[in-house]
């Protein structure tokens, strides 16, 4: 039985998708905790309603980023996670945090990395005239929004798309992509060689 800890900052819809899929597909895993840096994160309510332990490490209570990261890392480590899932977690984590969980720390980013690292990805894809965008699940390294790519989902950019319309369609793809990628980790189906992630049974790592 693998142990998963999910970090959120807000809505938590990706966390919800992972919780629901873990139960529906009977993964050999349990969501040990949902941890937020914001006490008012809406996702905490869903987690509590589903009997999942929650914790808040409020970044505003710490003067220094490193102190916050160390406190957060201790809370996360307390659950002895096999997988640490960043699901809309909006704080940049220090190298010390990343190193502590490297290899079992994953993130979802709403672009086809390495394009559009950082924020406002949908607006930037629309402004650049992209005809296609997507989402990426990747192992987290010390470089922001980089790290070995586990899986990607693509979504066309349609004429007249706004940030709201595009992000809503892409979010629905994220809710399929992220649980799939986390399941592969739980099943120990992935290998990383020279920064390239392959699925041992050749499962498609691209959702069209
Ligand atoms: C998602 O678009 C995700 O790709 C990005 O932040 C958003 C989080 O949404 N990292 P939610 O909190 O999972 O609903």
Short mmCIF file of C-alpha atoms and ligand atoms in Angstrom, two decimals:
data_model
loop_
_atom_site.label_atom_id
_atom_site.label_comp_id
_atom_site.label_asym_id
_atom_site.label_seq_id
_atom_site.Cartn_x
_atom_site.Cartn_y
_atom_site.Cartn_z
CA UNK A 1 0.00 0.00 0.00
CA UNK A 2 1.54 3.30 -1.13
CA UNK A 3 1.06 6.54 0.76
CA UNK A 4 0.16 9.74 -1.08
CA UNK A 5 0.25 13.28 0.30
CA UNK A 6 -1.33 16.05 -1.79
CA UNK A 7 -0.39 19.73 -1.47
CA UNK A 8 -2.92 22.37 -2.51
CA UNK A 9 -3.40 26.12 -2.25
CA UNK A 10 -6.98 26.62 -3.40
CA UNK A 11 -9.82 24.95 -5.26
CA UNK A 12 -8.23 21.54 -5.28
CA UNK A 13 -10.07 20.10 -8.25
CA UNK A 14 -7.04 18.05 -9.33
CA UNK A 15 -6.70 16.71 -5.78
CA UNK A 16 -10.39 15.79 -5.92
CA UNK A 17 -9.88 13.95 -9.23
CA UNK A 18 -6.98 11.97 -7.72
CA UNK A 19 -8.94 11.11 -4.56
CA UNK A 20 -11.96 9.96 -6.59
CA UNK A 21 -9.89 7.96 -9.10
CA UNK A 22 -7.82 6.31 -6.35
CA UNK A 23 -11.06 5.04 -4.80
CA UNK A 24 -12.85 4.19 -8.07
CA UNK A 25 -9.90 2.24 -9.51
CA UNK A 26 -8.97 0.70 -6.16
CA UNK A 27 -5.33 1.73 -6.31
CA UNK A 28 -3.05 0.04 -3.83
CA UNK A 29 -2.62 3.44 -2.23
CA UNK A 30 -4.17 5.76 0.28
CA UNK A 31 -4.34 9.53 0.40
CA UNK A 32 -2.78 10.05 3.84
CA UNK A 33 -3.23 13.81 3.93
CA UNK A 34 -4.08 16.96 2.05
CA UNK A 35 -1.83 19.83 3.11
CA UNK A 36 -2.46 23.48 2.27
CA UNK A 37 -0.44 26.65 2.70
CA UNK A 38 -3.71 28.59 2.88
CA UNK A 39 -6.19 28.04 5.71
CA UNK A 40 -9.10 29.03 3.42
CA UNK A 41 -8.28 26.62 0.57
CA UNK A 42 -11.61 25.27 -0.66
CA UNK A 43 -10.10 21.85 -1.31
CA UNK A 44 -9.65 21.28 2.44
CA UNK A 45 -13.43 21.03 2.83
CA UNK A 46 -13.64 18.25 0.23
CA UNK A 47 -10.77 16.35 1.87
CA UNK A 48 -12.33 16.57 5.33
CA UNK A 49 -15.71 15.49 3.97
CA UNK A 50 -13.98 12.40 2.57
CA UNK A 51 -12.31 11.49 5.85
CA UNK A 52 -8.84 12.52 4.71
CA UNK A 53 -6.51 14.13 7.26
CA UNK A 54 -5.77 17.78 6.52
CA UNK A 55 -3.04 20.11 7.68
CA UNK A 56 -2.34 23.79 7.12
CA UNK A 57 1.15 25.27 7.09
CA UNK A 58 0.40 28.96 6.57
CA UNK A 59 3.27 30.63 4.72
CA UNK A 60 2.22 33.98 6.19
CA UNK A 61 3.22 32.74 9.64
CA UNK A 62 6.88 32.50 8.60
CA UNK A 63 9.29 35.38 8.08
CA UNK A 64 11.57 33.42 5.75
CA UNK A 65 10.76 31.12 2.83
CA UNK A 66 13.26 28.56 4.09
CA UNK A 67 11.56 28.38 7.49
CA UNK A 68 8.18 27.82 5.84
CA UNK A 69 9.63 25.15 3.57
CA UNK A 70 11.29 23.35 6.47
CA UNK A 71 8.06 23.35 8.48
CA UNK A 72 6.10 22.16 5.46
CA UNK A 73 8.64 19.43 4.72
CA UNK A 74 8.42 18.18 8.31
CA UNK A 75 4.61 18.01 8.16
CA UNK A 76 4.71 16.17 4.82
CA UNK A 77 7.47 13.81 5.97
CA UNK A 78 5.37 13.01 9.05
CA UNK A 79 3.04 11.03 6.79
CA UNK A 80 5.98 9.05 5.31
CA UNK A 81 4.75 9.57 1.74
CA UNK A 82 5.80 7.47 -1.24
CA UNK A 83 4.39 10.15 -3.53
CA UNK A 84 4.04 13.90 -2.90
CA UNK A 85 1.60 15.49 -5.33
CA UNK A 86 1.57 19.24 -5.98
CA UNK A 87 -1.97 20.02 -7.13
CA UNK A 88 -2.38 23.75 -7.62
CA UNK A 89 0.16 24.40 -4.89
CA UNK A 90 1.12 28.01 -5.52
CA UNK A 91 4.36 28.41 -3.56
CA UNK A 92 7.77 27.96 -5.11
CA UNK A 93 9.54 25.27 -3.10
CA UNK A 94 13.16 25.67 -2.04
CA UNK A 95 15.89 23.32 -3.30
CA UNK A 96 16.06 21.83 0.22
CA UNK A 97 12.39 20.79 0.04
CA UNK A 98 12.73 19.45 -3.50
CA UNK A 99 15.86 17.47 -2.64
CA UNK A 100 14.15 15.91 0.37
CA UNK A 101 11.35 14.48 -1.78
CA UNK A 102 13.05 14.28 -5.18
CA UNK A 103 11.97 11.32 -7.28
CA UNK A 104 8.62 11.12 -5.52
CA UNK A 105 7.55 14.76 -5.97
CA UNK A 106 5.28 15.56 -8.93
CA UNK A 107 3.53 18.62 -10.29
CA UNK A 108 0.94 19.49 -12.93
CA UNK A 109 1.52 22.58 -15.02
CA UNK A 110 -1.11 23.99 -17.41
CA UNK A 111 1.08 24.19 -20.53
CA UNK A 112 3.01 21.91 -22.82
CA UNK A 113 6.34 22.22 -21.05
CA UNK A 114 8.96 23.41 -21.75
CA UNK A 115 6.73 26.12 -23.27
CA UNK A 116 5.21 28.69 -20.91
CA UNK A 117 6.78 27.98 -17.58
CA UNK A 118 5.51 30.22 -14.79
CA UNK A 119 2.12 31.91 -14.46
CA UNK A 120 -0.68 33.02 -16.84
CA UNK A 121 0.01 30.18 -19.24
CA UNK A 122 -3.39 30.29 -21.00
CA UNK A 123 -3.27 34.04 -21.60
CA UNK A 124 0.26 33.71 -22.94
CA UNK A 125 -0.64 30.81 -25.24
CA UNK A 126 -3.59 32.79 -26.65
CA UNK A 127 -1.50 35.97 -27.03
CA UNK A 128 1.21 34.01 -28.86
CA UNK A 129 -1.33 32.70 -31.36
CA UNK A 130 -0.75 29.08 -30.33
CA UNK A 131 -3.18 26.67 -31.98
CA UNK A 132 -2.48 23.99 -29.41
CA UNK A 133 -1.76 24.00 -25.71
CA UNK A 134 -2.01 21.44 -22.96
CA UNK A 135 -0.95 20.27 -19.54
CA UNK A 136 2.14 18.49 -18.29
CA UNK A 137 2.72 16.24 -15.30
CA UNK A 138 6.40 16.15 -14.39
CA UNK A 139 8.77 15.13 -11.65
CA UNK A 140 9.83 18.23 -9.75
CA UNK A 141 13.44 19.34 -9.82
CA UNK A 142 15.04 22.44 -8.37
CA UNK A 143 14.42 24.33 -11.62
CA UNK A 144 10.88 25.79 -11.68
CA UNK A 145 8.45 24.00 -14.03
CA UNK A 146 11.18 21.75 -15.36
CA UNK A 147 11.92 18.15 -14.58
CA UNK A 148 11.33 14.83 -16.34
CA UNK A 149 7.98 14.80 -18.17
CA UNK A 150 5.70 11.94 -17.15
CA UNK A 151 2.70 12.68 -19.36
CA UNK A 152 1.10 15.43 -21.39
CA UNK A 153 -2.44 16.15 -22.59
CA UNK A 154 -3.15 18.46 -25.50
CA UNK A 155 -6.01 20.88 -26.04
CA UNK A 156 -6.65 22.97 -29.16
CA UNK A 157 -6.80 26.76 -28.77
CA UNK A 158 -10.03 27.77 -30.51
CA UNK A 159 -10.77 31.10 -32.23
CA UNK A 160 -12.34 33.41 -29.64
CA UNK A 161 -10.94 31.47 -26.69
CA UNK A 162 -10.42 33.46 -23.50
CA UNK A 163 -8.37 32.49 -20.49
CA UNK A 164 -11.63 31.33 -18.85
CA UNK A 165 -12.86 29.15 -21.72
CA UNK A 166 -9.47 27.62 -22.47
CA UNK A 167 -8.58 26.92 -18.85
CA UNK A 168 -11.98 25.30 -18.24
CA UNK A 169 -11.53 22.87 -21.15
CA UNK A 170 -7.95 22.12 -20.21
CA UNK A 171 -8.87 21.54 -16.56
CA UNK A 172 -11.14 18.69 -17.64
CA UNK A 173 -8.14 17.10 -19.38
CA UNK A 174 -5.98 17.66 -16.29
CA UNK A 175 -8.51 15.68 -14.26
CA UNK A 176 -7.82 12.66 -16.47
CA UNK A 177 -4.09 13.22 -16.93
CA UNK A 178 -3.03 13.75 -13.32
CA UNK A 179 -4.72 10.65 -11.79
CA UNK A 180 -3.27 8.56 -14.63
CA UNK A 181 0.26 9.80 -13.95
CA UNK A 182 -0.06 9.32 -10.18
CA UNK A 183 -1.39 5.79 -10.68
CA UNK A 184 1.69 4.95 -12.75
CA UNK A 185 3.91 6.09 -9.88
CA UNK A 186 1.85 4.12 -7.36
CA UNK A 187 2.20 1.06 -9.59
CA UNK A 188 5.94 1.71 -9.97
CA UNK A 189 5.53 1.63 -13.75
CA UNK A 190 7.86 4.50 -14.61
CA UNK A 191 11.58 4.66 -15.20
CA UNK A 192 13.70 7.80 -15.64
CA UNK A 193 16.83 7.68 -17.76
CA UNK A 194 18.82 10.80 -18.58
CA UNK A 195 15.77 12.92 -17.76
CA UNK A 196 13.43 10.91 -20.01
CA UNK A 197 10.49 9.13 -18.41
CA UNK A 198 9.25 5.92 -19.98
CA UNK A 199 6.39 3.66 -19.01
CA UNK A 200 7.58 0.09 -18.54
CA UNK A 201 4.63 -1.38 -20.46
CA UNK A 202 4.67 1.31 -23.12
CA UNK A 203 1.43 3.01 -22.04
CA UNK A 204 0.92 6.17 -24.14
CA UNK A 205 2.23 9.14 -22.19
CA UNK A 206 0.39 11.56 -24.45
CA UNK A 207 -3.36 12.15 -24.22
CA UNK A 208 -4.62 13.55 -27.52
C1 LIG B 1 -4.48 23.79 -12.44
O1 LIG B 1 -4.75 24.44 -13.64
C2 LIG B 1 -3.07 23.28 -12.43
O2 LIG B 1 -2.61 22.92 -13.69
C3 LIG B 1 -2.30 24.48 -11.93
O3 LIG B 1 -3.13 25.10 -11.01
C4 LIG B 1 -4.49 24.75 -11.27
C5 LIG B 1 -4.98 24.11 -10.01
O4 LIG B 1 -6.36 23.88 -10.02
N1 LIG B 1 -1.03 24.05 -11.40
P1 LIG B 1 -7.01 23.02 -8.85
O5 LIG B 1 -6.66 23.69 -7.53
O6 LIG B 1 -6.47 21.63 -8.94
O7 LIG B 1 -8.49 23.08 -9.11
#
